[in-house]
Amino acid sequence: MLTFNAASAAQLAAHAEATYPDECVGLLLGRLEADLKTVLAIYQAENRWAGQVTLAANDDPTSRRDRFYLDPRDYLRADRAARAQDLEVVGVYHSHPDYPAIPSERDRVGAQAIGGPSFAFVIQSVRAGRAAELAAWLLVDEGARFEQEDMTLWP
Ligand SMILES: [Zn+2]
């Protein structure tokens, strides 16, 4: 279960709109109590995808429209920012420009390197430049698949 304060959700949506048509990426800062994650702030990172992995031959390796790369140093900066506010990193977010808020196979593979078992993977869909649906996912079955996580907003 993930709850978002409205200000953080609005900042996340604005970040996703600002980087459109590229994907944005950032970290969710908040508190974790048992299965309940509360997001109280976001940390806007930079999508540093620059063709780190060679894919299919017809693929533009530098496109950031359907992929992101979160630099581990950005993760550490977010972690420091969280601690400074007495919070912790409870998840990661990225956007899906003109695509539903459903994780891709690339997301599943990339997620193996980020976070632990209760880590939230939040996806903000953006359609024609405007923020659309937001969804939260959990990596389950030892990383074999994603399962949608209940999410609520509070003012
Ligand atoms: Zn994705």
CSV table of N, CA and C and ligand atoms in Angstrom, one decimal:
chain,number,residue,atom,x,y,z
A,1,MET,N,0.8,-1.2,0.0
A,1,MET,CA,0.0,0.0,0.0
A,1,MET,C,0.9,1.2,0.0
A,2,LEU,N,0.5,2.2,-0.9
A,2,LEU,CA,1.3,3.4,-1.0
A,2,LEU,C,0.4,4.6,-0.9
A,3,THR,N,0.7,5.5,-0.1
A,3,THR,CA,0.0,6.8,0.0
A,3,THR,C,0.9,7.9,-0.4
A,4,PHE,N,0.3,8.8,-1.1
A,4,PHE,CA,1.0,10.0,-1.7
A,4,PHE,C,0.5,11.2,-1.1
A,5,ASN,N,1.3,12.2,-0.7
A,5,ASN,CA,0.6,13.5,-0.4
A,5,ASN,C,0.4,14.2,-1.7
A,6,ALA,N,-0.6,15.0,-1.8
A,6,ALA,CA,-1.0,15.6,-3.1
A,6,ALA,C,0.1,16.5,-3.7
A,7,ALA,N,0.9,17.2,-2.8
A,7,ALA,CA,1.9,18.0,-3.3
A,7,ALA,C,3.0,17.2,-4.1
A,8,SER,N,3.4,16.1,-3.5
A,8,SER,CA,4.4,15.2,-4.2
A,8,SER,C,3.8,14.7,-5.5
A,9,ALA,N,2.6,14.3,-5.5
A,9,ALA,CA,2.0,13.7,-6.7
A,9,ALA,C,2.0,14.8,-7.8
A,10,ALA,N,1.7,16.1,-7.4
A,10,ALA,CA,1.6,17.2,-8.4
A,10,ALA,C,3.0,17.5,-8.9
A,11,GLN,N,4.0,17.4,-8.0
A,11,GLN,CA,5.4,17.7,-8.5
A,11,GLN,C,5.9,16.6,-9.4
A,12,LEU,N,5.5,15.3,-9.1
A,12,LEU,CA,5.9,14.2,-10.0
A,12,LEU,C,5.2,14.4,-11.4
A,13,ALA,N,4.0,14.8,-11.4
A,13,ALA,CA,3.3,15.0,-12.7
A,13,ALA,C,3.9,16.1,-13.5
A,14,ALA,N,4.3,17.2,-12.8
A,14,ALA,CA,4.9,18.3,-13.4
A,14,ALA,C,6.3,18.0,-14.0
A,15,HIS,N,7.0,17.1,-13.3
A,15,HIS,CA,8.3,16.6,-13.8
A,15,HIS,C,8.1,15.8,-15.0
A,16,ALA,N,7.1,15.0,-15.0
A,16,ALA,CA,6.9,14.1,-16.2
A,16,ALA,C,6.5,14.9,-17.4
A,17,GLU,N,5.7,16.0,-17.2
A,17,GLU,CA,5.3,16.9,-18.3
A,17,GLU,C,6.5,17.7,-18.8
A,18,ALA,N,7.4,18.1,-17.9
A,18,ALA,CA,8.5,18.9,-18.3
A,18,ALA,C,9.5,18.2,-19.2
A,19,THR,N,9.7,16.8,-19.0
A,19,THR,CA,10.7,16.1,-19.8
A,19,THR,C,10.0,15.5,-21.0
A,20,TYR,N,8.7,15.5,-21.1
A,20,TYR,CA,8.0,15.0,-22.3
A,20,TYR,C,8.6,15.6,-23.6
A,21,PRO,N,8.9,14.8,-24.7
A,21,PRO,CA,8.5,13.4,-24.8
A,21,PRO,C,9.5,12.4,-24.3
A,22,ASP,N,10.5,12.8,-23.5
A,22,ASP,CA,11.4,11.9,-22.9
A,22,ASP,C,10.8,11.4,-21.6
A,23,GLU,N,11.3,10.3,-21.1
A,23,GLU,CA,11.0,9.8,-19.8
A,23,GLU,C,11.7,10.6,-18.7
A,24,CYS,N,11.0,10.8,-17.6
A,24,CYS,CA,11.7,11.4,-16.4
A,24,CYS,C,12.0,10.3,-15.5
A,25,VAL,N,12.8,10.6,-14.5
A,25,VAL,CA,13.1,9.6,-13.4
A,25,VAL,C,13.4,10.3,-12.1
A,26,GLY,N,13.0,9.7,-11.0
A,26,GLY,CA,13.3,10.3,-9.7
A,26,GLY,C,13.0,9.3,-8.6
A,27,LEU,N,13.2,9.7,-7.4
A,27,LEU,CA,13.0,8.9,-6.2
A,27,LEU,C,11.9,9.4,-5.4
A,28,LEU,N,11.2,8.5,-4.7
A,28,LEU,CA,10.2,8.8,-3.7
A,28,LEU,C,10.7,8.7,-2.3
A,29,LEU,N,10.5,9.8,-1.6
A,29,LEU,CA,11.1,9.9,-0.2
A,29,LEU,C,9.9,9.9,0.7
A,30,GLY,N,10.0,9.2,1.8
A,30,GLY,CA,8.9,9.1,2.7
A,30,GLY,C,9.2,8.2,3.9
A,31,ARG,N,8.2,7.5,4.4
A,31,ARG,CA,8.3,6.6,5.5
A,31,ARG,C,7.8,5.3,5.2
A,32,LEU,N,8.4,4.2,5.7
A,32,LEU,CA,7.9,2.9,5.5
A,32,LEU,C,7.6,2.3,6.9
A,33,GLU,N,6.3,1.9,7.0
A,33,GLU,CA,5.9,1.2,8.3
A,33,GLU,C,5.2,-0.1,7.9
A,34,ALA,N,5.8,-1.2,8.2
A,34,ALA,CA,5.2,-2.5,7.7
A,34,ALA,C,5.0,-2.5,6.2
A,35,ASP,N,3.8,-2.7,5.7
A,35,ASP,CA,3.6,-2.7,4.3
A,35,ASP,C,3.1,-1.3,3.8
A,36,LEU,N,3.0,-0.3,4.6
A,36,LEU,CA,2.5,1.0,4.3
A,36,LEU,C,3.7,1.9,4.0
A,37,LYS,N,3.7,2.4,2.7
A,37,LYS,CA,4.7,3.5,2.4
A,37,LYS,C,4.0,4.8,2.2
A,38,THR,N,4.5,5.8,2.8
A,38,THR,CA,4.0,7.1,2.7
A,38,THR,C,5.0,8.0,2.0
A,39,VAL,N,4.6,8.6,0.8
A,39,VAL,CA,5.5,9.4,0.1
A,39,VAL,C,5.2,10.9,0.5
A,40,LEU,N,6.3,11.5,1.0
A,40,LEU,CA,6.1,12.9,1.5
A,40,LEU,C,6.9,13.9,0.7
A,41,ALA,N,7.8,13.4,-0.2
A,41,ALA,CA,8.6,14.3,-1.0
A,41,ALA,C,9.1,13.5,-2.2
A,42,ILE,N,9.5,14.2,-3.3
A,42,ILE,CA,10.1,13.5,-4.4
A,42,ILE,C,11.5,14.1,-4.6
A,43,TYR,N,12.4,13.3,-5.2
A,43,TYR,CA,13.7,13.8,-5.6
A,43,TYR,C,13.8,13.6,-7.1
A,44,GLN,N,13.9,14.8,-7.8
A,44,GLN,CA,13.9,14.7,-9.3
A,44,GLN,C,15.4,14.4,-9.7
A,45,ALA,N,15.5,13.3,-10.3
A,45,ALA,CA,16.8,12.9,-10.8
A,45,ALA,C,16.9,13.2,-12.3
A,46,GLU,N,18.0,12.9,-13.0
A,46,GLU,CA,18.1,13.2,-14.4
A,46,GLU,C,18.1,11.8,-15.1
A,47,ASN,N,17.4,11.7,-16.2
A,47,ASN,CA,17.4,10.5,-17.0
A,47,ASN,C,18.7,10.5,-17.8
A,48,ARG,N,19.7,9.7,-17.3
A,48,ARG,CA,21.0,9.6,-17.8
A,48,ARG,C,21.2,8.5,-18.9
A,49,TRP,N,20.1,8.0,-19.4
A,49,TRP,CA,20.2,7.0,-20.5
A,49,TRP,C,21.0,7.6,-21.6
A,50,ALA,N,22.0,6.9,-22.1
A,50,ALA,CA,22.8,7.4,-23.2
A,50,ALA,C,23.3,6.2,-24.0
A,51,GLY,N,22.4,5.2,-24.1
A,51,GLY,CA,22.8,4.0,-24.9
A,51,GLY,C,23.8,3.1,-24.2
A,52,GLN,N,23.6,3.0,-22.8
A,52,GLN,CA,24.5,2.1,-22.1
A,52,GLN,C,24.4,0.7,-22.5
A,53,VAL,N,23.3,0.3,-23.0
A,53,VAL,CA,23.1,-1.1,-23.5
A,53,VAL,C,22.7,-1.1,-24.9
A,54,THR,N,23.4,-1.9,-25.7
A,54,THR,CA,23.0,-2.0,-27.1
A,54,THR,C,21.9,-3.0,-27.3
A,55,LEU,N,20.9,-2.5,-28.0
A,55,LEU,CA,19.6,-3.3,-28.2
A,55,LEU,C,19.5,-3.7,-29.6
A,56,ALA,N,18.3,-3.9,-30.1
A,56,ALA,CA,18.1,-4.3,-31.5
A,56,ALA,C,18.7,-3.4,-32.4
A,57,ALA,N,19.1,-3.9,-33.6
A,57,ALA,CA,19.8,-3.1,-34.6
A,57,ALA,C,19.0,-1.9,-35.1
A,58,ASN,N,17.7,-2.0,-35.1
A,58,ASN,CA,16.8,-0.9,-35.6
A,58,ASN,C,16.4,0.1,-34.5
A,59,ASP,N,17.0,-0.1,-33.3
A,59,ASP,CA,16.7,0.7,-32.2
A,59,ASP,C,17.6,1.9,-32.1
A,60,ASP,N,17.0,3.1,-31.8
A,60,ASP,CA,17.9,4.3,-31.6
A,60,ASP,C,18.5,4.2,-30.2
A,61,PRO,N,19.8,3.9,-30.0
A,61,PRO,CA,20.3,3.6,-28.7
A,61,PRO,C,20.3,4.8,-27.8
A,62,THR,N,20.2,6.0,-28.3
A,62,THR,CA,20.2,7.1,-27.4
A,62,THR,C,18.9,7.7,-27.0
A,63,SER,N,17.8,7.1,-27.6
A,63,SER,CA,16.4,7.6,-27.3
A,63,SER,C,16.1,7.5,-25.8
A,64,ARG,N,15.5,8.5,-25.2
A,64,ARG,CA,15.1,8.5,-23.9
A,64,ARG,C,13.5,8.5,-23.8
A,65,ARG,N,12.9,8.2,-25.0
A,65,ARG,CA,11.4,8.2,-25.0
A,65,ARG,C,10.8,7.0,-24.4
A,66,ASP,N,11.5,5.9,-24.3
A,66,ASP,CA,10.9,4.7,-23.8
A,66,ASP,C,11.9,4.0,-22.8
A,67,ARG,N,12.8,4.7,-22.2
A,67,ARG,CA,13.7,4.1,-21.3
A,67,ARG,C,14.4,5.2,-20.4
A,68,PHE,N,14.9,4.7,-19.3
A,68,PHE,CA,15.6,5.7,-18.4
A,68,PHE,C,16.8,5.0,-17.8
A,69,TYR,N,17.7,5.8,-17.3
A,69,TYR,CA,18.8,5.2,-16.6
A,69,TYR,C,19.0,6.1,-15.3
A,70,LEU,N,18.9,5.4,-14.2
A,70,LEU,CA,19.1,6.1,-12.9
A,70,LEU,C,20.5,5.9,-12.5
A,71,ASP,N,21.3,6.9,-12.5
A,71,ASP,CA,22.7,6.8,-12.0
A,71,ASP,C,22.7,6.5,-10.5
A,72,PRO,N,23.5,5.5,-10.1
A,72,PRO,CA,23.6,5.2,-8.7
A,72,PRO,C,24.0,6.4,-7.9
A,73,ARG,N,24.8,7.4,-8.5
A,73,ARG,CA,25.2,8.5,-7.7
A,73,ARG,C,24.0,9.4,-7.4
A,74,ASP,N,23.0,9.4,-8.4
A,74,ASP,CA,21.8,10.2,-8.1
A,74,ASP,C,21.0,9.5,-7.0
A,75,TYR,N,21.0,8.2,-7.0
A,75,TYR,CA,20.3,7.5,-5.9
A,75,TYR,C,20.9,7.9,-4.5
A,76,LEU,N,22.3,7.9,-4.5
A,76,LEU,CA,22.9,8.3,-3.2
A,76,LEU,C,22.6,9.7,-2.8
A,77,ARG,N,22.5,10.6,-3.8
A,77,ARG,CA,22.1,12.0,-3.5
A,77,ARG,C,20.7,12.1,-3.0
A,78,ALA,N,19.8,11.3,-3.5
A,78,ALA,CA,18.4,11.2,-3.1
A,78,ALA,C,18.4,10.7,-1.6
A,79,ASP,N,19.2,9.7,-1.4
A,79,ASP,CA,19.3,9.1,-0.1
A,79,ASP,C,19.7,10.1,1.0
A,80,ARG,N,20.7,10.9,0.6
A,80,ARG,CA,21.2,11.9,1.5
A,80,ARG,C,20.1,13.0,1.8
A,81,ALA,N,19.4,13.4,0.7
A,81,ALA,CA,18.3,14.3,0.8
A,81,ALA,C,17.2,13.8,1.7
A,82,ALA,N,16.9,12.5,1.6
A,82,ALA,CA,15.9,11.9,2.4
A,82,ALA,C,16.3,11.9,3.9
A,83,ARG,N,17.5,11.5,4.2
A,83,ARG,CA,18.0,11.5,5.6
A,83,ARG,C,18.0,12.9,6.2
A,84,ALA,N,18.3,13.9,5.4
A,84,ALA,CA,18.3,15.3,5.9
A,84,ALA,C,17.0,15.7,6.3
A,85,GLN,N,15.9,15.0,5.8
A,85,GLN,CA,14.5,15.4,6.2
A,85,GLN,C,14.0,14.3,7.1
A,86,ASP,N,14.8,13.4,7.6
A,86,ASP,CA,14.4,12.3,8.5
A,86,ASP,C,13.4,11.4,7.7
A,87,LEU,N,13.7,11.2,6.4
A,87,LEU,CA,12.9,10.3,5.6
A,87,LEU,C,13.8,9.2,5.0
A,88,GLU,N,13.2,8.3,4.3
A,88,GLU,CA,14.0,7.3,3.6
A,88,GLU,C,13.5,7.2,2.1
A,89,VAL,N,14.3,6.6,1.3
A,89,VAL,CA,13.9,6.4,-0.1
A,89,VAL,C,13.0,5.2,-0.1
A,90,VAL,N,11.7,5.4,-0.5
A,90,VAL,CA,10.8,4.2,-0.5
A,90,VAL,C,10.4,3.7,-1.9
A,91,GLY,N,10.9,4.4,-2.9
A,91,GLY,CA,10.6,4.0,-4.2
A,91,GLY,C,11.2,4.8,-5.3
A,92,VAL,N,10.9,4.4,-6.5
A,92,VAL,CA,11.5,5.2,-7.7
A,92,VAL,C,10.3,5.4,-8.6
A,93,TYR,N,10.4,6.5,-9.4
A,93,TYR,CA,9.3,6.8,-10.4
A,93,TYR,C,9.9,7.1,-11.7
A,94,HIS,N,9.1,6.8,-12.7
A,94,HIS,CA,9.5,7.3,-14.1
A,94,HIS,C,8.2,7.5,-14.9
A,95,SER,N,8.4,8.1,-16.0
A,95,SER,CA,7.2,8.4,-16.8
A,95,SER,C,7.1,7.6,-18.1
A,96,HIS,N,5.9,7.4,-18.6
A,96,HIS,CA,5.7,6.7,-19.8
A,96,HIS,C,5.0,7.7,-20.8
A,97,PRO,N,5.8,8.3,-21.7
A,97,PRO,CA,5.2,9.3,-22.6
A,97,PRO,C,4.4,8.5,-23.7
A,98,ASP,N,3.1,8.9,-23.8
A,98,ASP,CA,2.2,8.3,-24.7
A,98,ASP,C,2.1,6.8,-24.6
A,99,TYR,N,2.1,6.3,-23.4
A,99,TYR,CA,2.1,4.9,-23.2
A,99,TYR,C,1.4,4.7,-21.8
A,100,PRO,N,0.7,3.6,-21.6
A,100,PRO,CA,0.0,3.4,-20.3
A,100,PRO,C,1.0,3.2,-19.1
A,101,ALA,N,0.5,3.4,-17.9
A,101,ALA,CA,1.4,3.3,-16.7
A,101,ALA,C,1.6,1.8,-16.3
A,102,ILE,N,2.0,1.1,-17.3
A,102,ILE,CA,2.2,-0.4,-17.1
A,102,ILE,C,3.7,-0.7,-17.3
A,103,PRO,N,4.4,-1.4,-16.4
A,103,PRO,CA,5.8,-1.6,-16.6
A,103,PRO,C,6.2,-2.4,-17.8
A,104,SER,N,7.2,-2.1,-18.5
A,104,SER,CA,7.7,-2.8,-19.6
A,104,SER,C,8.7,-3.9,-19.2
A,105,GLU,N,9.0,-4.8,-20.1
A,105,GLU,CA,10.0,-5.8,-19.8
A,105,GLU,C,11.3,-5.2,-19.5
A,106,ARG,N,11.6,-4.0,-20.2
A,106,ARG,CA,12.9,-3.3,-19.9
A,106,ARG,C,12.8,-2.8,-18.4
A,107,ASP,N,11.6,-2.3,-18.0
A,107,ASP,CA,11.5,-1.9,-16.6
A,107,ASP,C,11.8,-3.0,-15.6
A,108,ARG,N,11.2,-4.2,-15.9
A,108,ARG,CA,11.4,-5.3,-15.0
A,108,ARG,C,12.9,-5.7,-14.9
A,109,VAL,N,13.6,-5.7,-16.0
A,109,VAL,CA,15.0,-6.1,-16.0
A,109,VAL,C,15.8,-5.0,-15.2
A,110,GLY,N,15.5,-3.7,-15.5
A,110,GLY,CA,16.2,-2.6,-14.9
A,110,GLY,C,15.9,-2.5,-13.4
A,111,ALA,N,14.7,-2.9,-13.0
A,111,ALA,CA,14.3,-2.8,-11.6
A,111,ALA,C,15.0,-3.8,-10.7
A,112,GLN,N,15.6,-4.8,-11.2
A,112,GLN,CA,16.4,-5.8,-10.4
A,112,GLN,C,17.5,-5.1,-9.7
A,113,ALA,N,18.0,-4.0,-10.3
A,113,ALA,CA,19.2,-3.3,-9.7
A,113,ALA,C,18.8,-2.2,-8.7
A,114,ILE,N,17.5,-1.9,-8.6
A,114,ILE,CA,17.1,-0.8,-7.8
A,114,ILE,C,16.2,-1.3,-6.6
A,115,GLY,N,16.6,-0.9,-5.4
A,115,GLY,CA,15.7,-1.2,-4.3
A,115,GLY,C,15.5,-2.6,-3.8
A,116,GLY,N,14.8,-2.7,-2.7
A,116,GLY,CA,14.5,-4.0,-2.1
A,116,GLY,C,13.1,-4.5,-2.3
A,117,PRO,N,12.7,-5.5,-1.5
A,117,PRO,CA,11.4,-6.2,-1.8
A,117,PRO,C,10.1,-5.3,-1.6
A,118,SER,N,10.2,-4.3,-0.8
A,118,SER,CA,9.0,-3.5,-0.6
A,118,SER,C,9.1,-2.1,-1.4
A,119,PHE,N,10.1,-2.0,-2.2
A,119,PHE,CA,10.4,-0.8,-3.0
A,119,PHE,C,9.2,-0.6,-4.0
A,120,ALA,N,8.7,0.7,-4.0
A,120,ALA,CA,7.6,1.0,-5.0
A,120,ALA,C,8.2,1.5,-6.3
A,121,PHE,N,7.6,1.0,-7.4
A,121,PHE,CA,7.9,1.4,-8.7
A,121,PHE,C,6.7,2.1,-9.2
A,122,VAL,N,6.8,3.5,-9.3
A,122,VAL,CA,5.6,4.3,-9.7
A,122,VAL,C,5.8,4.7,-11.1
A,123,ILE,N,4.8,4.7,-11.9
A,123,ILE,CA,4.8,5.1,-13.3
A,123,ILE,C,3.7,6.1,-13.6
A,124,GLN,N,4.2,7.3,-14.1
A,124,GLN,CA,3.3,8.3,-14.5
A,124,GLN,C,3.1,8.3,-16.0
A,125,SER,N,1.9,8.1,-16.4
A,125,SER,CA,1.7,8.1,-17.9
A,125,SER,C,1.5,9.6,-18.3
A,126,VAL,N,2.0,9.9,-19.5
A,126,VAL,CA,1.8,11.3,-20.0
A,126,VAL,C,1.3,11.2,-21.4
A,127,ARG,N,0.2,11.8,-21.7
A,127,ARG,CA,-0.4,11.7,-23.0
A,127,ARG,C,-0.4,13.1,-23.7
A,128,ALA,N,0.2,13.2,-24.9
A,128,ALA,CA,0.3,14.5,-25.6
A,128,ALA,C,0.7,15.6,-24.7
A,129,GLY,N,1.7,15.3,-23.8
A,129,GLY,CA,2.3,16.3,-23.0
A,129,GLY,C,1.6,16.6,-21.6
A,130,ARG,N,0.5,15.9,-21.4
A,130,ARG,CA,-0.3,16.1,-20.2
A,130,ARG,C,-0.2,14.9,-19.3
A,131,ALA,N,0.0,15.1,-18.0
A,131,ALA,CA,0.1,13.9,-17.1
A,131,ALA,C,-1.3,13.2,-17.1
A,132,ALA,N,-1.2,11.9,-17.2
A,132,ALA,CA,-2.5,11.1,-17.2
A,132,ALA,C,-2.4,10.2,-15.9
A,133,GLU,N,-2.7,8.9,-16.1
A,133,GLU,CA,-2.8,8.1,-14.9
A,133,GLU,C,-1.4,7.8,-14.2
A,134,LEU,N,-1.5,7.6,-12.9
A,134,LEU,CA,-0.4,7.2,-12.1
A,134,LEU,C,-0.6,5.8,-11.5
A,135,ALA,N,0.3,5.0,-11.5
A,135,ALA,CA,0.1,3.6,-11.0
A,135,ALA,C,1.4,3.2,-10.2
A,136,ALA,N,1.2,2.4,-9.2
A,136,ALA,CA,2.3,1.9,-8.4
A,136,ALA,C,2.4,0.3,-8.6
A,137,TRP,N,3.7,-0.1,-8.6
A,137,TRP,CA,3.9,-1.6,-8.9
A,137,TRP,C,5.0,-2.1,-7.9
A,138,LEU,N,4.9,-3.3,-7.6
A,138,LEU,CA,5.8,-4.0,-6.7
A,138,LEU,C,6.4,-5.2,-7.5
A,139,LEU,N,7.7,-5.3,-7.4
A,139,LEU,CA,8.4,-6.5,-8.0
A,139,LEU,C,8.2,-7.7,-7.1
A,140,VAL,N,7.6,-8.8,-7.7
A,140,VAL,CA,7.3,-10.0,-6.8
A,140,VAL,C,7.9,-11.2,-7.5
A,141,ASP,N,7.8,-12.4,-6.8
A,141,ASP,CA,8.3,-13.6,-7.3
A,141,ASP,C,9.8,-13.5,-7.7
A,142,GLU,N,10.5,-12.9,-6.7
A,142,GLU,CA,12.0,-12.8,-6.9
A,142,GLU,C,12.3,-12.1,-8.2
A,143,GLY,N,11.5,-11.0,-8.5
A,143,GLY,CA,11.8,-10.2,-9.7
A,143,GLY,C,11.2,-10.7,-11.0
A,144,ALA,N,10.5,-11.8,-10.9
A,144,ALA,CA,9.9,-12.4,-12.1
A,144,ALA,C,8.8,-11.6,-12.8
A,145,ARG,N,8.1,-10.9,-11.9
A,145,ARG,CA,7.0,-10.1,-12.5
A,145,ARG,C,6.6,-8.9,-11.6
A,146,PHE,N,5.9,-8.0,-12.1
A,146,PHE,CA,5.4,-6.9,-11.3
A,146,PHE,C,3.9,-7.1,-10.9
A,147,GLU,N,3.5,-6.7,-9.8
A,147,GLU,CA,2.1,-6.7,-9.3
A,147,GLU,C,1.7,-5.3,-9.0
A,148,GLN,N,0.5,-4.9,-9.4
A,148,GLN,CA,0.1,-3.6,-9.1
A,148,GLN,C,-0.2,-3.4,-7.6
A,149,GLU,N,0.2,-2.2,-7.0
A,149,GLU,CA,0.1,-2.0,-5.6
A,149,GLU,C,-1.0,-0.9,-5.4
A,150,ASP,N,-1.8,-1.1,-4.3
A,150,ASP,CA,-2.8,-0.1,-4.0
A,150,ASP,C,-2.2,1.2,-3.7
A,151,MET,N,-2.8,2.3,-4.2
A,151,MET,CA,-2.3,3.6,-4.1
A,151,MET,C,-3.4,4.6,-3.7
A,152,THR,N,-3.1,5.5,-2.8
A,152,THR,CA,-4.1,6.5,-2.5
A,152,THR,C,-3.4,7.9,-2.4
A,153,LEU,N,-4.2,8.9,-2.6
A,153,LEU,CA,-3.7,10.3,-2.5
A,153,LEU,C,-4.3,10.9,-1.3
A,154,TRP,N,-3.6,11.7,-0.6
A,154,TRP,CA,-4.2,12.5,0.5
A,154,TRP,C,-3.8,14.0,0.4
A,155,PRO,N,-4.6,14.9,0.8
A,155,PRO,CA,-4.4,16.3,0.6
A,155,PRO,C,-3.1,16.9,1.3
B,1,ZN,ZN,8.9,2.2,-18.0
